[in-house]
Structure formats: C-alpha cells, structure tokens
Amino acid sequence: MSALQISYSNAIFYLKLFLFFLGLFAILLIFWSAKKIEPSTEIPFAKDVDFTSLNDGLTEPLYSSITNSGDELQIQAQQIVATEQKNTALIKSASLKIFSENRPDIFLSSDKALLKKDEKNLIFIDNVVLETEDKIEITAPKISVSLDITLIQANGPVNGIFSNNTIKAGQLDIFEENNSSDLVISFTKGVEMVYNSD
C-alpha cells in the first residue's frame, strides 16, 4: 500500500513539474512569435480610420513614433473628430512631447489642433503654449509641427520668455541644424528683445 502511495505521489509531482515547464514553454513561444512593432511616421488613427467616419469622434487617442531625425514624438488628445475638409481632423485638448537624447525636450499644448493627414502635419490652435525642458516658454496663435521630421513653425505674433528675458517676433522656426543634432530656435521678422537684470 505504501509503495502505491509513493508511486502515486511521484506521478503527481512529475505531472506538476511537466505542466509548469509546458506553461513556461508556451509563454516563451508567445514572445518569440510576437511581431516587432517598427516606429511609424503616421498616426495610427490617421492611417487606419476613415476621417469621414469620425462622426462621434475617437476618444483619447494616443500616438508615439520616431521622426527621421531620430526624435521621439508622443501625442495625446481628449478626442479626435471629423471635419468638413477631406483628410483633416479636429483634435480636442492636444498635447505633444518631443524627446531627444542630446538636447532639452519640447512640450506643446493647445485647446484644439488640426491633423492634416496628407501633409503629415499637426497645427496647434487656440491657447497654444510651447515649453522646453530648459525653461523657455513660447506662445503664438498657431504653431505647426511636422510629424516626420523635427520641424516646428509659427507665424506671429510670437512671444517668448526665458531666463527672465522676453522676446517678441513675427515668426518662429525650430529645426535641426544640417548634419548636426543641435536644435536651432530662430526668431525672425521684427524681433524685439527685452533683457531683465533681475
């Protein structure tokens, strides 16, 4: 009787061990067969959703990709809805973050934005604020951001604050310098700068 109990106990033990390794192998198979997601320069909902079908809107869309300049883009919104213009959608409460290894990150937000699918462009409108990690703050009526390269543009009036200094200009361009990872922040067209000595 005791030999039968020992044999039964051994069988249960080896069955449990076998099931454990079988489960472990199944998990490994899932990871091995998983498809690697390549960075995309197109917003998934812009690519996959027909804009004319967005009557009720798409709630809380998220997007992350890498530009051909090597910067990471992250876009969040409250909602995206169709507009009367073809391949253009309205984004409510839009925010954008641009992350880079060698320079300060950039943050953009607005109450509304327009996504131009064909132009791979996001235009921030209505209470637009651009901030950088190194404490530069810029406001403008409208700021345009390219989704496939690192390029930000605004037509004035542009107002900027940094290190207690203020700047006003008719145009703002933020882009990568040729053959360099340096970011150029260029104010042009009637630039006025006030230095504060505090």
Short mmCIF file of C-alpha atoms in Angstrom, two decimals:
data_model
loop_
_atom_site.label_atom_id
_atom_site.label_comp_id
_atom_site.label_asym_id
_atom_site.label_seq_id
_atom_site.Cartn_x
_atom_site.Cartn_y
_atom_site.Cartn_z
CA MET A 1 0.00 0.00 0.00
CA SER A 2 2.78 2.42 0.89
CA ALA A 3 4.62 1.62 -2.37
CA LEU A 4 1.41 2.50 -4.25
CA GLN A 5 1.14 5.83 -2.38
CA ILE A 6 4.78 6.68 -3.12
CA SER A 7 4.28 5.88 -6.82
CA TYR A 8 1.10 8.00 -6.91
CA SER A 9 2.89 10.91 -5.17
CA ASN A 10 5.78 10.70 -7.63
CA ALA A 11 3.37 10.72 -10.56
CA ILE A 12 1.61 13.82 -9.22
CA PHE A 13 4.95 15.55 -8.62
CA TYR A 14 6.20 14.84 -12.14
CA LEU A 15 2.86 15.84 -13.64
CA LYS A 16 3.02 19.20 -11.85
CA LEU A 17 6.62 19.66 -12.98
CA PHE A 18 5.67 18.80 -16.57
CA LEU A 19 2.74 21.26 -16.56
CA PHE A 20 4.95 24.02 -15.13
CA PHE A 21 7.55 23.62 -17.90
CA LEU A 22 4.81 23.31 -20.51
CA GLY A 23 3.34 26.65 -19.36
CA LEU A 24 6.81 28.24 -19.38
CA PHE A 25 7.41 26.96 -22.90
CA ALA A 26 4.02 28.36 -24.04
CA ILE A 27 4.93 31.81 -22.67
CA LEU A 28 8.30 31.70 -24.47
CA LEU A 29 6.53 30.75 -27.72
CA ILE A 30 4.23 33.78 -27.38
CA PHE A 31 7.21 36.14 -27.00
CA TRP A 32 9.14 34.51 -29.84
CA SER A 33 6.20 34.73 -32.22
CA ALA A 34 5.31 38.33 -31.29
CA LYS A 35 5.66 40.74 -34.18
CA LYS A 36 8.16 43.52 -33.65
CA ILE A 37 6.49 46.94 -33.97
CA GLU A 38 8.55 49.30 -36.08
CA PRO A 39 8.38 53.06 -35.43
CA SER A 40 5.87 54.75 -37.72
CA THR A 41 5.75 58.28 -39.02
CA GLU A 42 1.98 58.12 -39.42
CA ILE A 43 -0.55 58.44 -36.64
CA PRO A 44 -2.32 55.07 -36.44
CA PHE A 45 -5.79 56.59 -36.32
CA ALA A 46 -4.89 58.84 -39.24
CA LYS A 47 -3.78 55.84 -41.26
CA ASP A 48 -6.44 53.31 -40.34
CA VAL A 49 -9.58 55.32 -39.66
CA ASP A 50 -11.57 56.98 -42.40
CA PHE A 51 -11.93 60.62 -41.30
CA THR A 52 -15.48 60.78 -42.65
CA SER A 53 -16.47 58.01 -40.20
CA LEU A 54 -15.42 60.01 -37.14
CA ASN A 55 -18.87 61.49 -36.59
CA ASP A 56 -18.94 60.70 -32.88
CA GLY A 57 -15.19 61.09 -32.50
CA LEU A 58 -12.39 58.85 -31.32
CA THR A 59 -11.85 59.28 -27.57
CA GLU A 60 -8.40 59.64 -26.01
CA PRO A 61 -6.24 58.64 -28.98
CA LEU A 62 -2.52 58.10 -28.31
CA TYR A 63 0.39 58.11 -30.71
CA SER A 64 4.11 57.53 -30.42
CA SER A 65 6.75 57.35 -33.15
CA ILE A 66 10.25 58.37 -34.13
CA THR A 67 10.95 61.05 -36.74
CA ASN A 68 13.58 60.54 -39.41
CA SER A 69 15.68 62.97 -37.35
CA GLY A 70 15.72 60.40 -34.53
CA ASP A 71 13.47 62.28 -32.10
CA GLU A 72 10.58 60.57 -30.32
CA LEU A 73 7.11 62.08 -30.68
CA GLN A 74 4.29 61.39 -28.21
CA ILE A 75 0.84 62.83 -28.88
CA GLN A 76 -2.17 62.67 -26.57
CA ALA A 77 -5.63 64.13 -27.00
CA GLN A 78 -9.05 64.18 -25.43
CA GLN A 79 -10.83 63.43 -28.70
CA ILE A 80 -10.43 63.48 -32.48
CA VAL A 81 -13.43 64.24 -34.72
CA ALA A 82 -14.04 64.60 -38.44
CA THR A 83 -14.20 67.95 -40.20
CA GLU A 84 -15.78 69.02 -43.47
CA GLN A 85 -12.31 69.17 -45.06
CA LYS A 86 -11.05 65.94 -46.61
CA ASN A 87 -8.18 64.24 -44.73
CA THR A 88 -8.33 66.81 -41.92
CA ALA A 89 -9.45 66.05 -38.37
CA LEU A 90 -10.04 68.25 -35.34
CA ILE A 91 -8.23 67.27 -32.15
CA LYS A 92 -9.53 68.48 -28.79
CA SER A 93 -7.10 69.17 -25.91
CA ALA A 94 -3.98 68.21 -27.84
CA SER A 95 -0.55 67.77 -26.29
CA LEU A 96 2.75 66.85 -27.91
CA LYS A 97 6.10 65.87 -26.41
CA ILE A 98 9.32 65.69 -28.42
CA PHE A 99 12.09 63.73 -26.71
CA SER A 100 15.74 63.79 -27.75
CA GLU A 101 18.88 62.27 -26.27
CA ASN A 102 21.21 65.24 -26.72
CA ARG A 103 19.04 68.28 -26.08
CA PRO A 104 16.16 69.56 -23.93
CA ASP A 105 12.72 68.04 -24.52
CA ILE A 106 9.92 70.13 -26.07
CA PHE A 107 6.30 70.21 -24.88
CA LEU A 108 3.39 71.69 -26.86
CA SER A 109 -0.25 72.01 -25.83
CA SER A 110 -3.43 73.70 -27.04
CA ASP A 111 -7.19 73.51 -26.65
CA LYS A 112 -7.53 72.47 -30.30
CA ALA A 113 -5.37 71.17 -33.12
CA LEU A 114 -5.86 70.23 -36.76
CA LEU A 115 -4.38 66.99 -38.09
CA LYS A 116 -3.53 67.24 -41.79
CA LYS A 117 -3.17 63.63 -42.87
CA ASP A 118 -1.74 64.19 -46.36
CA GLU A 119 0.76 66.80 -45.18
CA LYS A 120 1.82 64.79 -42.08
CA ASN A 121 1.29 67.96 -40.11
CA LEU A 122 -0.29 68.89 -36.79
CA ILE A 123 -1.38 72.51 -36.35
CA PHE A 124 -1.96 73.68 -32.78
CA ILE A 125 -4.57 76.45 -32.42
CA ASP A 126 -6.41 78.10 -29.52
CA ASN A 127 -4.33 78.79 -26.37
CA VAL A 128 -1.10 77.41 -27.79
CA VAL A 129 1.88 77.06 -25.43
CA LEU A 130 5.31 75.67 -26.29
CA GLU A 131 7.74 74.91 -23.46
CA THR A 132 11.21 73.42 -23.39
CA GLU A 133 12.89 71.46 -20.64
CA ASP A 134 15.42 74.28 -20.20
CA LYS A 135 12.67 76.76 -19.18
CA ILE A 136 11.84 78.51 -22.44
CA GLU A 137 8.12 79.32 -22.84
CA ILE A 138 6.64 80.48 -26.15
CA THR A 139 3.09 81.43 -27.09
CA ALA A 140 1.64 82.04 -30.56
CA PRO A 141 -1.82 81.99 -32.15
CA LYS A 142 -0.88 78.95 -34.24
CA ILE A 143 2.10 76.55 -34.19
CA SER A 144 2.66 73.92 -36.88
CA VAL A 145 4.55 70.68 -36.17
CA SER A 146 5.80 68.23 -38.79
CA LEU A 147 5.25 64.58 -37.86
CA ASP A 148 8.03 63.04 -39.95
CA ILE A 149 10.92 65.47 -39.34
CA THR A 150 11.88 67.71 -36.45
CA LEU A 151 10.36 70.99 -37.57
CA ILE A 152 8.18 73.47 -35.66
CA GLN A 153 6.97 76.74 -37.19
CA ALA A 154 4.83 79.65 -36.02
CA ASN A 155 3.72 82.87 -37.66
CA GLY A 156 3.37 85.72 -35.20
CA PRO A 157 2.85 87.36 -33.07
CA VAL A 158 5.25 85.07 -31.20
CA ASN A 159 6.07 85.81 -27.56
CA GLY A 160 8.86 84.09 -25.65
CA ILE A 161 10.15 84.10 -22.07
CA PHE A 162 13.50 82.65 -20.97
CA SER A 163 15.86 83.43 -18.10
CA ASN A 164 13.60 86.38 -17.09
CA ASN A 165 14.10 87.86 -20.58
CA THR A 166 11.28 88.39 -23.07
CA ILE A 167 11.24 88.28 -26.84
CA LYS A 168 8.65 89.23 -29.46
CA ALA A 169 8.85 88.26 -33.11
CA GLY A 170 6.82 87.79 -36.27
CA GLN A 171 7.99 84.23 -36.91
CA LEU A 172 9.45 81.24 -35.08
CA ASP A 173 11.29 78.27 -36.60
CA ILE A 174 12.64 75.32 -34.62
CA PHE A 175 14.64 72.78 -36.60
CA GLU A 176 17.73 70.59 -36.62
CA GLU A 177 20.90 72.14 -37.96
CA ASN A 178 22.31 70.38 -41.04
CA ASN A 179 24.49 67.36 -40.21
CA SER A 180 24.15 68.08 -36.50
CA SER A 181 21.98 67.06 -33.58
CA ASP A 182 21.82 70.68 -32.42
CA LEU A 183 18.40 72.30 -32.38
CA VAL A 184 18.05 75.82 -33.76
CA ILE A 185 15.40 78.12 -32.24
CA SER A 186 15.13 81.04 -34.65
CA PHE A 187 13.07 84.20 -34.06
CA THR A 188 12.72 86.41 -37.17
CA LYS A 189 10.63 89.26 -38.61
CA GLY A 190 10.61 92.32 -36.35
CA VAL A 191 12.37 90.79 -33.35
CA GLU A 192 12.20 92.79 -30.11
CA MET A 193 14.08 91.59 -27.05
CA VAL A 194 13.95 92.92 -23.50
CA TYR A 195 16.72 91.93 -21.07
CA ASN A 196 15.81 91.97 -17.41
CA SER A 197 18.67 92.49 -14.97
CA ASP A 198 16.96 90.73 -12.04
#
